[in-house]
mmCIF file of C-alpha atoms and ligand atoms in Angstrom:
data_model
loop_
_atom_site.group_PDB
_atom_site.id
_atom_site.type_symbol
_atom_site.label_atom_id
_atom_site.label_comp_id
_atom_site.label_asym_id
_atom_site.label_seq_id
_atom_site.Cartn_x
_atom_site.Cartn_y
_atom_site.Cartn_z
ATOM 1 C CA UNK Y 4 70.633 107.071 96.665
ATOM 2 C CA UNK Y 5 73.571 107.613 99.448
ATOM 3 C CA UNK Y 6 76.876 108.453 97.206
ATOM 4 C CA UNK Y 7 79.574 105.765 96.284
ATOM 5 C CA UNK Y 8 82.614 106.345 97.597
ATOM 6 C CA UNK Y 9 86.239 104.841 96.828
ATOM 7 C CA UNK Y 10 89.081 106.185 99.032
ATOM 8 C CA UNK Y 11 93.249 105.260 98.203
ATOM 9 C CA UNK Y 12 94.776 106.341 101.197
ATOM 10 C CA UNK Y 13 98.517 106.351 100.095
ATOM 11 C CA UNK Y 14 99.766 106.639 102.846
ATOM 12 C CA UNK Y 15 103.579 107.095 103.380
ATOM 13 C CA UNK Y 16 104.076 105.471 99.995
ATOM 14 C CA UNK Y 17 105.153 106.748 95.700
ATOM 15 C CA UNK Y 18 107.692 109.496 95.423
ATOM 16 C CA UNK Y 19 106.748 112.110 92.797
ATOM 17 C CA UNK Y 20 107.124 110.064 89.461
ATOM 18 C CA UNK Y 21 105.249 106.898 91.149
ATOM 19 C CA UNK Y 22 102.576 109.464 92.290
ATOM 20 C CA UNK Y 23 101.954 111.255 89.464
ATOM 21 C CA UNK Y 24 102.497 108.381 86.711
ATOM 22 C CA UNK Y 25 100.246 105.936 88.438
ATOM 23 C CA UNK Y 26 97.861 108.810 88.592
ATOM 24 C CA UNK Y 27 98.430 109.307 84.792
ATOM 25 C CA UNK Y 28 97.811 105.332 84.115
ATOM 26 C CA UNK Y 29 94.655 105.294 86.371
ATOM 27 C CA UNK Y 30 92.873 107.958 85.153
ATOM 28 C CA UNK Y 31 93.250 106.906 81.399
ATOM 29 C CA UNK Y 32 91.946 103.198 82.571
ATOM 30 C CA UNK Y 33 89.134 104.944 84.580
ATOM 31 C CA UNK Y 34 87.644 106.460 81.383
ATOM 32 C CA UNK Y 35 88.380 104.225 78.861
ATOM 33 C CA UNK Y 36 86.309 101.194 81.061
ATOM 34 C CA UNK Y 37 83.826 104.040 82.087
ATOM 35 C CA UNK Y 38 84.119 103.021 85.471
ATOM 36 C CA UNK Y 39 83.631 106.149 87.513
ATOM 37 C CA UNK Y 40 79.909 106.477 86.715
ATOM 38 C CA UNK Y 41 77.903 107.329 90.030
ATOM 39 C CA UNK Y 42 80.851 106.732 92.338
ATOM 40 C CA UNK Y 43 83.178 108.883 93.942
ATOM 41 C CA UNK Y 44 86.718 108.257 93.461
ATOM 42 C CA UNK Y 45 89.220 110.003 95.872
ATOM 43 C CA UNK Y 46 93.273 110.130 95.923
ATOM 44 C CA UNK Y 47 94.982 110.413 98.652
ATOM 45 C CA UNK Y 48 99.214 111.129 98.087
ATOM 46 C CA UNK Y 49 101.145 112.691 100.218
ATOM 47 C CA UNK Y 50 101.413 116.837 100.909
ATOM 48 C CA UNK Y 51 104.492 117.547 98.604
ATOM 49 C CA UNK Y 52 102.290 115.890 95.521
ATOM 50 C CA UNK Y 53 98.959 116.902 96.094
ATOM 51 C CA UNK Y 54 99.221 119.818 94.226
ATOM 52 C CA UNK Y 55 100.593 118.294 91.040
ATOM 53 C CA UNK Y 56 98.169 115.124 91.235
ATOM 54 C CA UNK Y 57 95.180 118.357 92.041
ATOM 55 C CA UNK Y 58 96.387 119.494 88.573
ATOM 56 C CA UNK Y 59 96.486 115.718 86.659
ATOM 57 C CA UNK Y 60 92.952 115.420 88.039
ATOM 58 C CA UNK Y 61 91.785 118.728 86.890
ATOM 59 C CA UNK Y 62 88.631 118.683 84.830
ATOM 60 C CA UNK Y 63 87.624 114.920 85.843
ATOM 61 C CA UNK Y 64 85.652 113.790 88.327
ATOM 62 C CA UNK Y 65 88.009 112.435 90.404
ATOM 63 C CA UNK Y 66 89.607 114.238 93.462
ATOM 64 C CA UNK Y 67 91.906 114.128 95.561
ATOM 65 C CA UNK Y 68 92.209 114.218 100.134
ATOM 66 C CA UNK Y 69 95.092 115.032 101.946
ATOM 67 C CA UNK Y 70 95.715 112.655 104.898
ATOM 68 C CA UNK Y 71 95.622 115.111 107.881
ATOM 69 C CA UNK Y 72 95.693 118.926 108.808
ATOM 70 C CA UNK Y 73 97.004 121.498 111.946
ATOM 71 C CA UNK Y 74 94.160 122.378 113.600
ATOM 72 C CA UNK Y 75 95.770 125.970 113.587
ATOM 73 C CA UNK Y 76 95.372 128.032 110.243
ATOM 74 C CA UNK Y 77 98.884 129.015 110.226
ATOM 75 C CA UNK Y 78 101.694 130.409 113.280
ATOM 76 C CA UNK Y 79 104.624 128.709 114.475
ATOM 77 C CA UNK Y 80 104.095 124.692 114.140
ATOM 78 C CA UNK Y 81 107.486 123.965 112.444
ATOM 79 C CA UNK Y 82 106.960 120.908 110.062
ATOM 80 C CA UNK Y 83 102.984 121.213 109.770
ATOM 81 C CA UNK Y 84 100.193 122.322 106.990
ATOM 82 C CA UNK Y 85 97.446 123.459 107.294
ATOM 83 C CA UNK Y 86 93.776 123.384 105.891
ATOM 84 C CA UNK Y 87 94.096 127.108 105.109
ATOM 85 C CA UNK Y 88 97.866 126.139 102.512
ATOM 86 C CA UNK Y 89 96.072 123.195 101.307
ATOM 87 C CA UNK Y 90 92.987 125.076 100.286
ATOM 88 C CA UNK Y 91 95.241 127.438 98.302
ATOM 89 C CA UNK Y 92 96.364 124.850 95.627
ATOM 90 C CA UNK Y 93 92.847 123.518 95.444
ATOM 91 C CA UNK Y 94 92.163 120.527 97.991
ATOM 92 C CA UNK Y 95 89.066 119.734 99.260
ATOM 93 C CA UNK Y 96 89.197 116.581 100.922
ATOM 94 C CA UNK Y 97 90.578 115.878 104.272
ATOM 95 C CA UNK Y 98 91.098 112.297 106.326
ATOM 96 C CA UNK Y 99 90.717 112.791 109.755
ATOM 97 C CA UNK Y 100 91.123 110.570 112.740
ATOM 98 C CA UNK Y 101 92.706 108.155 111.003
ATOM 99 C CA UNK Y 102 94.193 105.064 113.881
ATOM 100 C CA UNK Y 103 97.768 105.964 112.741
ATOM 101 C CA UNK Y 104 97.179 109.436 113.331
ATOM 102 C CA UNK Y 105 95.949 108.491 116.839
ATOM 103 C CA UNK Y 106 98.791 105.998 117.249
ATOM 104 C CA UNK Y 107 101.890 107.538 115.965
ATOM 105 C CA UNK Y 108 100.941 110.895 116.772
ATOM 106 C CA UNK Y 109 99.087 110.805 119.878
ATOM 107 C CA UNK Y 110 96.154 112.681 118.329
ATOM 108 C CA UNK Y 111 92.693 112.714 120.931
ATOM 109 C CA UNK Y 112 89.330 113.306 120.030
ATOM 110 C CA UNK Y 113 89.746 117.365 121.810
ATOM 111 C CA UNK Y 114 91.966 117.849 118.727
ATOM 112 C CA UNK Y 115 90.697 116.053 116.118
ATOM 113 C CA UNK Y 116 87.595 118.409 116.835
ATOM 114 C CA UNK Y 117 89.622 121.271 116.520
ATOM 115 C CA UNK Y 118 90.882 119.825 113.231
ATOM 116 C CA UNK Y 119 87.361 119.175 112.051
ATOM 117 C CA UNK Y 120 86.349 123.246 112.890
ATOM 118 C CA UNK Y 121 89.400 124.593 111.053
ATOM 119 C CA UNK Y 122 88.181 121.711 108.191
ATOM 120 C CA UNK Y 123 84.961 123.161 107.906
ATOM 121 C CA UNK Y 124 86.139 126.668 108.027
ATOM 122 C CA UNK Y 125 87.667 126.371 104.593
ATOM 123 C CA UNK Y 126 85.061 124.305 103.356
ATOM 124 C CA UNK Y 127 87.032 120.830 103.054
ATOM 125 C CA UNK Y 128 84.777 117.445 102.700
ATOM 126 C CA UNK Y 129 86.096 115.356 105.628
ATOM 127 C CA UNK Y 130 86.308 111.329 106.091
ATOM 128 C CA UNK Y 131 86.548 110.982 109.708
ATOM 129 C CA UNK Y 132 87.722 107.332 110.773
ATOM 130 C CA UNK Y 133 86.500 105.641 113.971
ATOM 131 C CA UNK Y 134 87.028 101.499 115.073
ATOM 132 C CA UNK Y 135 88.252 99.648 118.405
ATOM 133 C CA UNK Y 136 90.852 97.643 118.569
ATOM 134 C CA UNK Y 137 91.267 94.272 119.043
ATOM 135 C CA UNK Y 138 91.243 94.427 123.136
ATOM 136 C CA UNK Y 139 88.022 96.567 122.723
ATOM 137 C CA UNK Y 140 86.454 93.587 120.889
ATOM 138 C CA UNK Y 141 87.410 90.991 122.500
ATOM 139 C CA UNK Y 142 85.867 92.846 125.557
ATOM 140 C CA UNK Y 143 83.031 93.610 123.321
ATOM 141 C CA UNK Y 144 83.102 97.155 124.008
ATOM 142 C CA UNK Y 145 83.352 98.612 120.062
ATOM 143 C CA UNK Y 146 79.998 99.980 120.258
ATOM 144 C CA UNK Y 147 80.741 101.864 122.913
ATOM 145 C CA UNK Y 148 84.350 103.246 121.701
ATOM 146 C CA UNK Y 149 82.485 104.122 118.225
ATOM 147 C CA UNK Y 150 80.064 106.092 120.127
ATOM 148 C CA UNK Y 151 82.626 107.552 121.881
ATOM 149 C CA UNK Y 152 84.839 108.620 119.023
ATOM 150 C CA UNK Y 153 81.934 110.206 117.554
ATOM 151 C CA UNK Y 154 79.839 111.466 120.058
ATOM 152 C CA UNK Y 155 83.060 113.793 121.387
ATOM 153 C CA UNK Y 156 84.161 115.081 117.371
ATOM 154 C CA UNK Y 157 81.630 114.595 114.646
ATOM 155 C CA UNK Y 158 78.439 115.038 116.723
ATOM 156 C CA UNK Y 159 79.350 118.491 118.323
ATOM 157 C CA UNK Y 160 78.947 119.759 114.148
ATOM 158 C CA UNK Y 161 75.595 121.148 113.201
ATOM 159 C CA UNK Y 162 73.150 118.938 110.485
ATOM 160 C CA UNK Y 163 74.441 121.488 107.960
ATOM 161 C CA UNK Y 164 77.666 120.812 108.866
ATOM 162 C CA UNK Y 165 77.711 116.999 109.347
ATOM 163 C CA UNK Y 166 76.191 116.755 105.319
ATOM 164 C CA UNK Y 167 81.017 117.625 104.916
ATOM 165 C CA UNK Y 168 81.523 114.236 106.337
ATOM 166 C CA UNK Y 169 82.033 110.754 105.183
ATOM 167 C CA UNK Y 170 82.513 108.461 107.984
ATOM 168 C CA UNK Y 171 84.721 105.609 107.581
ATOM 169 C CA UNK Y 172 84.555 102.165 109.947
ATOM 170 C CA UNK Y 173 88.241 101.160 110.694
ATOM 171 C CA UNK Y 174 88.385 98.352 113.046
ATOM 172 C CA UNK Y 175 92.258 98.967 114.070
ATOM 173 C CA UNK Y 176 92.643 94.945 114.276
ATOM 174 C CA UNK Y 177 91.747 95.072 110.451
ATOM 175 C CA UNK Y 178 94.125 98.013 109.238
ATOM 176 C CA UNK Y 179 97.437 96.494 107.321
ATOM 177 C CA UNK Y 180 96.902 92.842 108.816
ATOM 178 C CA UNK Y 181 95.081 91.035 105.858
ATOM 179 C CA UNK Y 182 92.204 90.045 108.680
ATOM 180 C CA UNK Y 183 89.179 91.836 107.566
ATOM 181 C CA UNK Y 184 85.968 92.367 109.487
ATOM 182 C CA UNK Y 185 83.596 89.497 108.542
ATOM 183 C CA UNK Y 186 80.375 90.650 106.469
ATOM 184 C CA UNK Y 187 78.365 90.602 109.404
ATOM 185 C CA UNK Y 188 80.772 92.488 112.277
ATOM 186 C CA UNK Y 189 81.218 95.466 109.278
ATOM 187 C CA UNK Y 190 77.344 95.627 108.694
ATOM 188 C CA UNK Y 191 77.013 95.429 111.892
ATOM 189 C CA UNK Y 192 78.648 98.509 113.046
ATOM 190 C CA UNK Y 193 77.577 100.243 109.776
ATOM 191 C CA UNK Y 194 74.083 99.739 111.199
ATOM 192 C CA UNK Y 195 74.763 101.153 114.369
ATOM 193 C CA UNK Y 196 76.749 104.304 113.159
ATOM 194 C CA UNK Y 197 73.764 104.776 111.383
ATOM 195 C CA UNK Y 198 71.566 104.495 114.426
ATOM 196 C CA UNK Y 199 73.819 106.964 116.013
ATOM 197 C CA UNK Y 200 73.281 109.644 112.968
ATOM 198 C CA UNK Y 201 69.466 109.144 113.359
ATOM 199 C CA UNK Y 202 69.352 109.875 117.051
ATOM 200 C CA UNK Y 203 71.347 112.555 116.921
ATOM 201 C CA UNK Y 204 70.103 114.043 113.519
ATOM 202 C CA UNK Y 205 67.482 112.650 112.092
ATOM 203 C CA UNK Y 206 66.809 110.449 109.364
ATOM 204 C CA UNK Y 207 67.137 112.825 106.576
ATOM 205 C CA UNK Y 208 70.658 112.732 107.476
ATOM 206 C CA UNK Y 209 71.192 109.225 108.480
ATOM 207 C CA UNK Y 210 69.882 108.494 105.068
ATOM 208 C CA UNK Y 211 72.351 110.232 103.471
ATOM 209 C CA UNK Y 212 75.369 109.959 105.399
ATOM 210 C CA UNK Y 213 78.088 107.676 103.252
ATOM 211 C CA UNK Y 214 79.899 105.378 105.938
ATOM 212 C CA UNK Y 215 83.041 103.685 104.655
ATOM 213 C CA UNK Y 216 85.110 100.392 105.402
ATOM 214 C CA UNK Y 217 88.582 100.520 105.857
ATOM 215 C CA UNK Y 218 90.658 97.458 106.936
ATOM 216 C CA UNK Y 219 92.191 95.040 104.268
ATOM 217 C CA UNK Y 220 90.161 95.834 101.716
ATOM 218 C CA UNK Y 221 91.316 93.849 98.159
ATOM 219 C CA UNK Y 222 89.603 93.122 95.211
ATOM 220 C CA UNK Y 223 88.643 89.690 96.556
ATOM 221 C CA UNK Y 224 86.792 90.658 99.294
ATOM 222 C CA UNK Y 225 85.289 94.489 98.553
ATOM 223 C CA UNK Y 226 82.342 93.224 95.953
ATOM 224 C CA UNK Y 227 80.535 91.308 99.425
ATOM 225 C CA UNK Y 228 81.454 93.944 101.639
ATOM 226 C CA UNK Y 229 80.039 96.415 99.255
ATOM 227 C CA UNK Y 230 76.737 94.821 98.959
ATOM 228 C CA UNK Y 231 75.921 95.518 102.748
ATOM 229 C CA UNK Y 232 73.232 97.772 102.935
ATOM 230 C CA UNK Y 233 74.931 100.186 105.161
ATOM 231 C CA UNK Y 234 78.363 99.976 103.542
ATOM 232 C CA UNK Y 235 78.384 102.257 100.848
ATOM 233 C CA UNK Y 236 82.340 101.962 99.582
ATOM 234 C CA UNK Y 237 85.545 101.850 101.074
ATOM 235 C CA UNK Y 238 88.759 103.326 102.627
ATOM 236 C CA UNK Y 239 91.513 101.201 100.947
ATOM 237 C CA UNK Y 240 95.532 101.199 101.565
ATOM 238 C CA UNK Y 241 97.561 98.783 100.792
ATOM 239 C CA UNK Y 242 95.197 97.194 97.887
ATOM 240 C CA UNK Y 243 95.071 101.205 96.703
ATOM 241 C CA UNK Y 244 99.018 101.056 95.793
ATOM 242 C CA UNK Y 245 98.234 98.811 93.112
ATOM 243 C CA UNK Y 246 96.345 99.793 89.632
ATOM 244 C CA UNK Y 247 94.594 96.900 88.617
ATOM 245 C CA UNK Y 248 93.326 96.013 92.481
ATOM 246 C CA UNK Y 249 92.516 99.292 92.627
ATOM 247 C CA UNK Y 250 90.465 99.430 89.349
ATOM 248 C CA UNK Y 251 88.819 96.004 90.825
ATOM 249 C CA UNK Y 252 87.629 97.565 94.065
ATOM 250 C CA UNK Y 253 86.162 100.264 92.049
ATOM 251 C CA UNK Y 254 84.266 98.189 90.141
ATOM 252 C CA UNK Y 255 82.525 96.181 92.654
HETATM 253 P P1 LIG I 302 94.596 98.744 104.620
HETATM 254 O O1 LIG I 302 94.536 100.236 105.210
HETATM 255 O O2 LIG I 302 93.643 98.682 103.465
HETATM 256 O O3 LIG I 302 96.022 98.559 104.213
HETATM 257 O O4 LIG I 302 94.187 97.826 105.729
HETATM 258 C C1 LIG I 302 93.305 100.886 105.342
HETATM 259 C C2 LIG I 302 93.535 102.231 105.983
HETATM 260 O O5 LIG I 302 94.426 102.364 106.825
HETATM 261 O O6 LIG I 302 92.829 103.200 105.655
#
């Protein structure tokens, strides 16, 4: 059985008291419906409330990611973290490659695979994003840009190495819109990502690898996505910022 995995990706979103008393609220609603059985449920705040949500969470099953690293360990990079601060006060989950990240902040696969090697070096779990945009499929070339994306960061890792990822499908034309990826064009892709693990790996791997949607998930839509074969949970934003939708997606 390939794990379950449900990912809130803040975002730039909550101060401190909407962080840490939504946190509060979720987690007693998680238990009390006993909803968390055989998934994996991962929180994603900002930097300056990881630590205190790490501490809320403490003793549960639930973790929590930070949304991106340096790809140094520490040195002059005014305004950054790094993997080696964040392992410190107890994170182990990182998202990486994320199409804002690549966006906003210019960050190219040659980094982002320095930022997976300085992951891995302190041990941190990593969901690693990939998806076109809508150009690339209207020119039908998302295979190829997957391919891409992962042939130049994920696939120079070793098989012990690639067992610390959890890949997550984000069609960029589907992130924040409220157009998701039909049933078919996410299974789709799932299938081929898959593919890609098992030529490059093996099937003991490509088995096992989790691989995520992202893109306007909501608690209308996730239960059908879910029940692709090759989609085995989600990477969820704006839907994430609210409890009960939240609590839905979980569920289904
Ligand atoms: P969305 O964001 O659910 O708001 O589309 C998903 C993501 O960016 O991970």
């Amino acid at each position: 059985m390939r794990q379950k995995v449900v990912i809130a990706n803040w975002k730039m979103n909550y101060d401190f008291h909407e962080t840490t008393s939504f946190i509060r609220n979720f987690l007693k609603i998680v238990f009390e419906r006993k909803i968390n059985h055989n998934k994996k449920i991962i929180i994603s705040p900002s930097f300056p409330f990881l630590h205190i949500s790490n501490q809320i969470l403490q003793g549960t099953t639930l973790n929590i990611a930070a949304q991106n690293i340096h790809h140094k360990d520490k040195g002059s990079y005014t305004g950054e973290v790094s993997a080696y601060m964040l392992k410190s006060i107890g994170v182990q989950n990182v998202i990486l490659g994320h199409s804002e990240r690549r966006e906003f902040f210019f960050e190219k696969e040659n980094i982002l695979l320095e930022k997976i090697k300085i992951a891995l070096k302190y041990n941190f779990n990593i969901i690693f994003c990939v998806g076109e945009s809508s150009l690339e499929r209207s020119n039908n070339k998302q295979f190829d840009i997957v391919k891409t994306q992962l042939k130049e960061t994920v696939f120079h890792c070793t098989s012990d190495e690639v067992k610390s990822f959890y890949i997550a499908y984000e069609p960029i034309w589907a992130i924040g819109t409220g157009e998701t990826a039909t049933i078919e064009q996410a299974q789709t892709m799932h299938e081929f990502i898959r593919s890609l693990f098992f030529d490059k790996y093996g099937k003991n791997i490509s088995d096992k690898v989790s691989i995520l949607y992202g893109g306007s998930i909501n608690d209308l839509n996730a239960k059908n996505l879910f029940s692709q074969k090759d989609i085995d949970g989600g990477l969820v934003g704006k839907s994430s910022l609210e409890l009960e939708k939240l609590l839905k997606i979980i569920q289904s």
